[in-house]
mmCIF file of C-alpha atoms in Angstrom:
data_model
loop_
_atom_site.group_PDB
_atom_site.id
_atom_site.type_symbol
_atom_site.label_atom_id
_atom_site.label_comp_id
_atom_site.label_asym_id
_atom_site.label_seq_id
_atom_site.Cartn_x
_atom_site.Cartn_y
_atom_site.Cartn_z
ATOM 1 C CA ASP A 1 -8.427 -22.104 0.357
ATOM 2 C CA ILE A 2 -4.944 -22.417 1.794
ATOM 3 C CA GLN A 3 -3.832 -19.242 3.560
ATOM 4 C CA ILE A 4 -0.158 -18.375 3.693
ATOM 5 C CA THR A 5 1.085 -16.220 6.538
ATOM 6 C CA GLN A 6 4.458 -14.685 5.794
ATOM 7 C CA SER A 7 6.621 -12.886 8.337
ATOM 8 C CA PRO A 8 8.050 -10.463 9.013
ATOM 9 C CA PRO A 9 6.399 -7.872 6.728
ATOM 10 C CA SER A 10 9.690 -6.048 6.584
ATOM 11 C CA VAL A 11 13.226 -6.480 7.848
ATOM 12 C CA SER A 12 16.260 -4.228 7.877
ATOM 13 C CA ALA A 13 19.735 -5.647 7.497
ATOM 14 C CA SER A 14 23.218 -4.726 6.401
ATOM 15 C CA VAL A 15 25.433 -6.104 3.672
ATOM 16 C CA GLY A 16 27.036 -9.272 4.992
ATOM 17 C CA ASP A 17 24.207 -10.073 7.412
ATOM 18 C CA SER A 18 21.926 -13.094 7.315
ATOM 19 C CA VAL A 19 18.142 -12.942 7.335
ATOM 20 C CA THR A 20 15.389 -15.493 7.659
ATOM 21 C CA ILE A 21 11.849 -15.157 6.335
ATOM 22 C CA THR A 22 9.111 -17.578 7.311
ATOM 23 C CA CYS A 23 5.878 -18.774 5.758
ATOM 24 C CA ARG A 24 3.215 -20.789 7.473
ATOM 25 C CA ALA A 25 0.457 -22.539 5.554
ATOM 26 C CA SER A 26 -3.006 -23.015 7.009
ATOM 27 C CA GLN A 27 -3.026 -26.643 5.804
ATOM 28 C CA LEU A 28 -0.450 -29.265 4.954
ATOM 29 C CA ILE A 29 1.128 -28.515 1.588
ATOM 30 C CA SER A 30 3.873 -31.156 1.577
ATOM 31 C CA SER A 31 6.833 -29.409 -0.093
ATOM 32 C CA TRP A 32 4.857 -27.475 -2.691
ATOM 33 C CA LEU A 33 6.296 -24.139 -1.756
ATOM 34 C CA ALA A 34 8.349 -21.717 -3.806
ATOM 35 C CA TRP A 35 10.129 -18.462 -3.051
ATOM 36 C CA TYR A 36 10.368 -15.456 -5.376
ATOM 37 C CA GLN A 37 12.277 -12.185 -5.387
ATOM 38 C CA ARG A 38 10.566 -9.078 -6.692
ATOM 39 C CA LYS A 39 12.284 -5.820 -7.532
ATOM 40 C CA PRO A 40 10.491 -2.677 -8.745
ATOM 41 C CA GLY A 41 9.992 -2.697 -12.492
ATOM 42 C CA LYS A 42 11.239 -6.258 -12.860
ATOM 43 C CA ALA A 43 9.450 -9.570 -13.177
ATOM 44 C CA PRO A 44 9.419 -11.851 -10.147
ATOM 45 C CA LYS A 45 12.367 -14.226 -10.057
ATOM 46 C CA LEU A 46 12.137 -17.823 -8.881
ATOM 47 C CA LEU A 47 14.694 -18.555 -6.156
ATOM 48 C CA ILE A 48 13.614 -21.802 -4.519
ATOM 49 C CA TYR A 49 11.162 -24.500 -5.586
ATOM 50 C CA ALA A 50 9.866 -27.591 -3.807
ATOM 51 C CA ALA A 51 10.674 -25.879 -0.501
ATOM 52 C CA SER A 52 14.425 -26.434 -0.644
ATOM 53 C CA SER A 53 15.621 -26.805 -4.243
ATOM 54 C CA LEU A 54 17.755 -23.963 -5.539
ATOM 55 C CA GLN A 55 16.702 -22.695 -8.968
ATOM 56 C CA SER A 56 19.453 -22.819 -11.562
ATOM 57 C CA GLY A 57 21.563 -19.669 -11.582
ATOM 58 C CA VAL A 58 20.517 -18.513 -8.122
ATOM 59 C CA PRO A 59 23.434 -17.896 -5.732
ATOM 60 C CA SER A 60 23.978 -20.486 -3.021
ATOM 61 C CA ARG A 61 23.571 -17.869 -0.290
ATOM 62 C CA PHE A 62 19.846 -18.428 -0.781
ATOM 63 C CA SER A 63 18.426 -21.534 0.859
ATOM 64 C CA GLY A 64 15.010 -22.864 1.733
ATOM 65 C CA SER A 65 13.771 -25.415 4.212
ATOM 66 C CA GLY A 66 10.619 -26.877 5.667
ATOM 67 C CA SER A 67 7.742 -29.135 4.805
ATOM 68 C CA GLY A 68 4.158 -29.580 5.852
ATOM 69 C CA THR A 69 3.101 -26.167 7.065
ATOM 70 C CA ASP A 70 6.256 -24.305 8.130
ATOM 71 C CA PHE A 71 8.892 -23.007 5.734
ATOM 72 C CA THR A 72 11.852 -20.673 5.814
ATOM 73 C CA LEU A 73 13.967 -18.748 3.336
ATOM 74 C CA THR A 74 17.420 -17.868 4.569
ATOM 75 C CA ILE A 75 19.778 -15.453 2.868
ATOM 76 C CA THR A 76 23.332 -15.435 4.174
ATOM 77 C CA ASN A 77 26.058 -12.891 3.465
ATOM 78 C CA LEU A 78 23.587 -10.342 2.106
ATOM 79 C CA GLN A 79 24.659 -8.500 -1.003
ATOM 80 C CA SER A 80 23.391 -5.120 -2.193
ATOM 81 C CA GLU A 81 21.426 -6.743 -5.006
ATOM 82 C CA ASP A 82 19.451 -8.830 -2.509
ATOM 83 C CA PHE A 83 17.483 -5.875 -1.163
ATOM 84 C CA ALA A 84 14.052 -6.511 -2.592
ATOM 85 C CA THR A 85 10.656 -7.953 -1.671
ATOM 86 C CA TYR A 86 10.330 -11.696 -1.198
ATOM 87 C CA TYR A 87 7.212 -13.809 -1.615
ATOM 88 C CA CYS A 88 6.422 -17.410 -0.846
ATOM 89 C CA GLN A 89 3.823 -19.303 -2.876
ATOM 90 C CA GLN A 90 1.991 -22.561 -2.297
ATOM 91 C CA SER A 91 1.040 -24.728 -5.249
ATOM 92 C CA ASN A 92 -0.331 -27.734 -3.391
ATOM 93 C CA SER A 93 -3.880 -26.942 -4.441
ATOM 94 C CA PHE A 94 -5.975 -24.351 -6.212
ATOM 95 C CA PRO A 95 -6.322 -21.510 -5.695
ATOM 96 C CA ILE A 96 -2.579 -20.970 -5.710
ATOM 97 C CA THR A 97 -1.775 -18.462 -2.993
ATOM 98 C CA PHE A 98 1.116 -16.167 -2.177
ATOM 99 C CA GLY A 99 2.344 -14.848 1.112
ATOM 100 C CA GLN A 100 1.905 -11.147 1.789
ATOM 101 C CA GLY A 101 5.548 -10.400 1.036
ATOM 102 C CA THR A 102 8.597 -9.395 3.058
ATOM 103 C CA ARG A 103 10.419 -6.199 2.191
ATOM 104 C CA LEU A 104 14.137 -6.526 2.834
ATOM 105 C CA GLU A 105 15.609 -3.085 3.388
ATOM 106 C CA ILE A 106 19.092 -1.784 3.857
ATOM 107 C CA LYS A 107 19.848 -0.787 7.437
ATOM 108 C CA GLU B 1 16.923 -16.903 -25.807
ATOM 109 C CA VAL B 2 13.992 -17.754 -23.567
ATOM 110 C CA GLN B 3 11.544 -14.869 -23.677
ATOM 111 C CA LEU B 4 7.955 -13.979 -22.864
ATOM 112 C CA VAL B 5 6.439 -10.870 -24.392
ATOM 113 C CA GLU B 6 3.141 -9.622 -23.062
ATOM 114 C CA SER B 7 0.792 -7.195 -24.722
ATOM 115 C CA GLY B 8 -2.763 -5.939 -24.587
ATOM 116 C CA GLY B 9 -2.754 -3.868 -21.430
ATOM 117 C CA GLY B 10 -4.052 -0.329 -21.248
ATOM 118 C CA LEU B 11 -6.700 1.981 -19.874
ATOM 119 C CA VAL B 12 -10.273 0.717 -19.903
ATOM 120 C CA GLN B 13 -13.496 1.936 -18.366
ATOM 121 C CA PRO B 14 -15.343 -0.079 -15.714
ATOM 122 C CA TRP B 15 -17.368 -2.914 -17.264
ATOM 123 C CA GLY B 16 -15.067 -2.840 -20.284
ATOM 124 C CA SER B 17 -12.994 -5.671 -21.755
ATOM 125 C CA LEU B 18 -9.363 -6.329 -22.582
ATOM 126 C CA ARG B 19 -7.479 -9.295 -23.995
ATOM 127 C CA LEU B 20 -3.954 -9.891 -22.774
ATOM 128 C CA SER B 21 -1.492 -11.912 -24.831
ATOM 129 C CA CYS B 22 1.766 -13.569 -23.885
ATOM 130 C CA GLU B 23 3.977 -14.844 -26.676
ATOM 131 C CA ALA B 24 6.802 -17.210 -25.875
ATOM 132 C CA SER B 25 10.005 -17.937 -27.718
ATOM 133 C CA GLY B 26 13.177 -19.895 -27.179
ATOM 134 C CA PHE B 27 11.598 -23.098 -25.857
ATOM 135 C CA THR B 28 8.805 -25.596 -26.538
ATOM 136 C CA PHE B 29 5.720 -23.655 -25.479
ATOM 137 C CA SER B 30 3.367 -26.620 -25.635
ATOM 138 C CA SER B 31 5.258 -28.571 -22.964
ATOM 139 C CA TYR B 32 4.387 -26.204 -20.136
ATOM 140 C CA ASN B 33 1.506 -25.145 -17.984
ATOM 141 C CA TRP B 34 0.756 -21.423 -17.902
ATOM 142 C CA ASN B 35 -0.446 -18.971 -15.317
ATOM 143 C CA TRP B 36 -1.429 -15.347 -15.028
ATOM 144 C CA VAL B 37 -0.447 -13.454 -11.880
ATOM 145 C CA ARG B 38 -1.189 -9.828 -11.062
ATOM 146 C CA GLN B 39 0.038 -7.184 -8.674
ATOM 147 C CA ALA B 40 -2.125 -4.212 -7.853
ATOM 148 C CA PRO B 41 -0.401 -0.933 -6.930
ATOM 149 C CA GLY B 42 1.050 -1.204 -3.441
ATOM 150 C CA LYS B 43 -0.186 -4.780 -3.018
ATOM 151 C CA GLY B 44 1.324 -8.232 -3.181
ATOM 152 C CA LEU B 45 1.281 -10.894 -5.852
ATOM 153 C CA GLU B 46 -2.079 -12.484 -6.618
ATOM 154 C CA TRP B 47 -2.549 -15.612 -8.716
ATOM 155 C CA VAL B 48 -5.266 -15.135 -11.346
ATOM 156 C CA SER B 49 -5.560 -18.172 -13.610
ATOM 157 C CA TYR B 50 -4.004 -21.458 -14.762
ATOM 158 C CA ILE B 51 -4.134 -23.579 -17.898
ATOM 159 C CA SER B 52 -2.527 -26.980 -18.193
ATOM 160 C CA VAL B 53 -0.478 -28.457 -21.013
ATOM 161 C CA GLY B 54 -3.409 -29.842 -22.960
ATOM 162 C CA SER B 55 -5.910 -27.244 -21.715
ATOM 163 C CA ARG B 56 -7.589 -30.051 -19.782
ATOM 164 C CA THR B 57 -7.325 -28.241 -16.490
ATOM 165 C CA ILE B 58 -8.234 -24.581 -16.142
ATOM 166 C CA ASP B 59 -8.777 -22.703 -12.929
ATOM 167 C CA TYR B 60 -9.355 -19.159 -11.722
ATOM 168 C CA ALA B 61 -9.146 -17.108 -8.595
ATOM 169 C CA ASP B 62 -12.577 -16.482 -7.109
ATOM 170 C CA SER B 63 -12.071 -12.760 -7.679
ATOM 171 C CA VAL B 64 -12.117 -13.219 -11.474
ATOM 172 C CA LYS B 65 -14.170 -16.376 -11.946
ATOM 173 C CA GLY B 66 -16.960 -15.839 -14.468
ATOM 174 C CA ARG B 67 -15.340 -12.689 -15.847
ATOM 175 C CA PHE B 68 -11.906 -13.808 -17.082
ATOM 176 C CA THR B 69 -11.103 -16.608 -19.525
ATOM 177 C CA ILE B 70 -7.693 -18.144 -20.061
ATOM 178 C CA SER B 71 -6.761 -19.892 -23.295
ATOM 179 C CA ARG B 72 -3.705 -21.014 -25.206
ATOM 180 C CA ASP B 73 -2.714 -21.472 -28.832
ATOM 181 C CA ASN B 74 0.251 -23.821 -29.115
ATOM 182 C CA ALA B 75 0.629 -23.054 -32.825
ATOM 183 C CA LYS B 76 1.168 -19.389 -31.944
ATOM 184 C CA ASN B 77 3.219 -20.111 -28.804
ATOM 185 C CA SER B 78 0.824 -17.895 -26.928
ATOM 186 C CA VAL B 79 -1.384 -17.791 -23.875
ATOM 187 C CA PHE B 80 -4.225 -15.335 -23.517
ATOM 188 C CA LEU B 81 -6.377 -13.779 -20.819
ATOM 189 C CA GLN B 82 -9.736 -12.420 -21.906
ATOM 190 C CA MET B 83 -10.931 -10.003 -19.247
ATOM 191 C CA ASN B 84 -14.572 -8.894 -19.262
ATOM 192 C CA SER B 85 -16.681 -6.819 -16.883
ATOM 193 C CA LEU B 86 -13.558 -5.146 -15.566
ATOM 194 C CA ARG B 87 -13.665 -3.468 -12.168
ATOM 195 C CA ASP B 88 -11.538 -0.837 -10.482
ATOM 196 C CA GLU B 89 -9.972 -3.552 -8.348
ATOM 197 C CA ASP B 90 -8.658 -5.320 -11.453
ATOM 198 C CA THR B 91 -6.172 -2.488 -11.917
ATOM 199 C CA ALA B 92 -2.760 -4.148 -11.730
ATOM 200 C CA VAL B 93 0.323 -5.254 -13.560
ATOM 201 C CA TYR B 94 -0.435 -8.613 -15.122
ATOM 202 C CA PHE B 95 2.301 -11.206 -15.613
ATOM 203 C CA CYS B 96 2.236 -14.444 -17.549
ATOM 204 C CA ALA B 97 4.337 -17.145 -15.948
ATOM 205 C CA ARG B 98 5.568 -20.513 -17.137
ATOM 206 C CA GLU B 99 5.079 -23.420 -14.796
ATOM 207 C CA VAL B 100 7.174 -26.536 -14.787
ATOM 208 C CA THR B 101 4.856 -29.468 -14.122
ATOM 209 C CA TYR B 102 7.112 -31.482 -11.840
ATOM 210 C CA THR B 103 8.060 -28.505 -9.662
ATOM 211 C CA ARG B 104 4.784 -26.535 -9.810
ATOM 212 C CA ALA B 105 6.906 -23.398 -9.599
ATOM 213 C CA PHE B 106 6.828 -20.433 -11.977
ATOM 214 C CA ASP B 107 10.297 -20.374 -13.466
ATOM 215 C CA ILE B 108 9.949 -17.825 -16.262
ATOM 216 C CA TRP B 109 7.880 -14.628 -16.112
ATOM 217 C CA GLY B 110 6.932 -12.010 -18.634
ATOM 218 C CA GLN B 111 7.821 -8.367 -18.106
ATOM 219 C CA GLY B 112 4.267 -7.488 -17.144
ATOM 220 C CA THR B 113 1.567 -5.407 -18.788
ATOM 221 C CA MET B 114 -0.339 -2.689 -16.953
ATOM 222 C CA VAL B 115 -4.121 -2.755 -16.868
ATOM 223 C CA THR B 116 -5.842 0.349 -15.534
ATOM 224 C CA VAL B 117 -9.584 0.304 -14.985
ATOM 225 C CA SER B 118 -10.900 3.830 -14.536
ATOM 226 C CA SER B 119 -13.622 6.119 -15.765
#
């Protein structure tokens, strides 16, 4: 199975800041990595697919990069609605696996 | 409007069974792959099962293999998860999620249905 190590587990930031979240896969996964935002009581929301493609309707302050085993999600100019938990997910091979999540908190 | 409506969750005793349903509307259901994903209280997201467009490919997480069965009915625009021999650790919110084949990402999710396994 492909293990995904996501870091940091949590991060504190202020409105207007930038943050970067990383995911490392235990094997090569090409660009089969997606990023999701999860808020309490709401369904997960797809932000980025294929490592760096912005899902339709997602603000451009969200961006993704990487390929192979190392990937990053960057959020610039943080807005209040961005404070949530973020997950990466690999879909290169079954079983599909998610990172452990990163909780983005308001400083 | 694109929408997924899940149902079938509830309280069940250990070793019991439940059948989750996810009904889609607003798009061509049969053109997509489908997944079930769960989140236990205080835990992260966990992929559970997958079914491809023509039901040719089906897969499960090891944690549910042999106990859960995924299926789809294109005529009813629905995907199902039959859950048998339920355990305490199956307690979670269960989401159905649409997968776009060429991106392999889950672009539309249901609202989630809670499954509680407890005596």
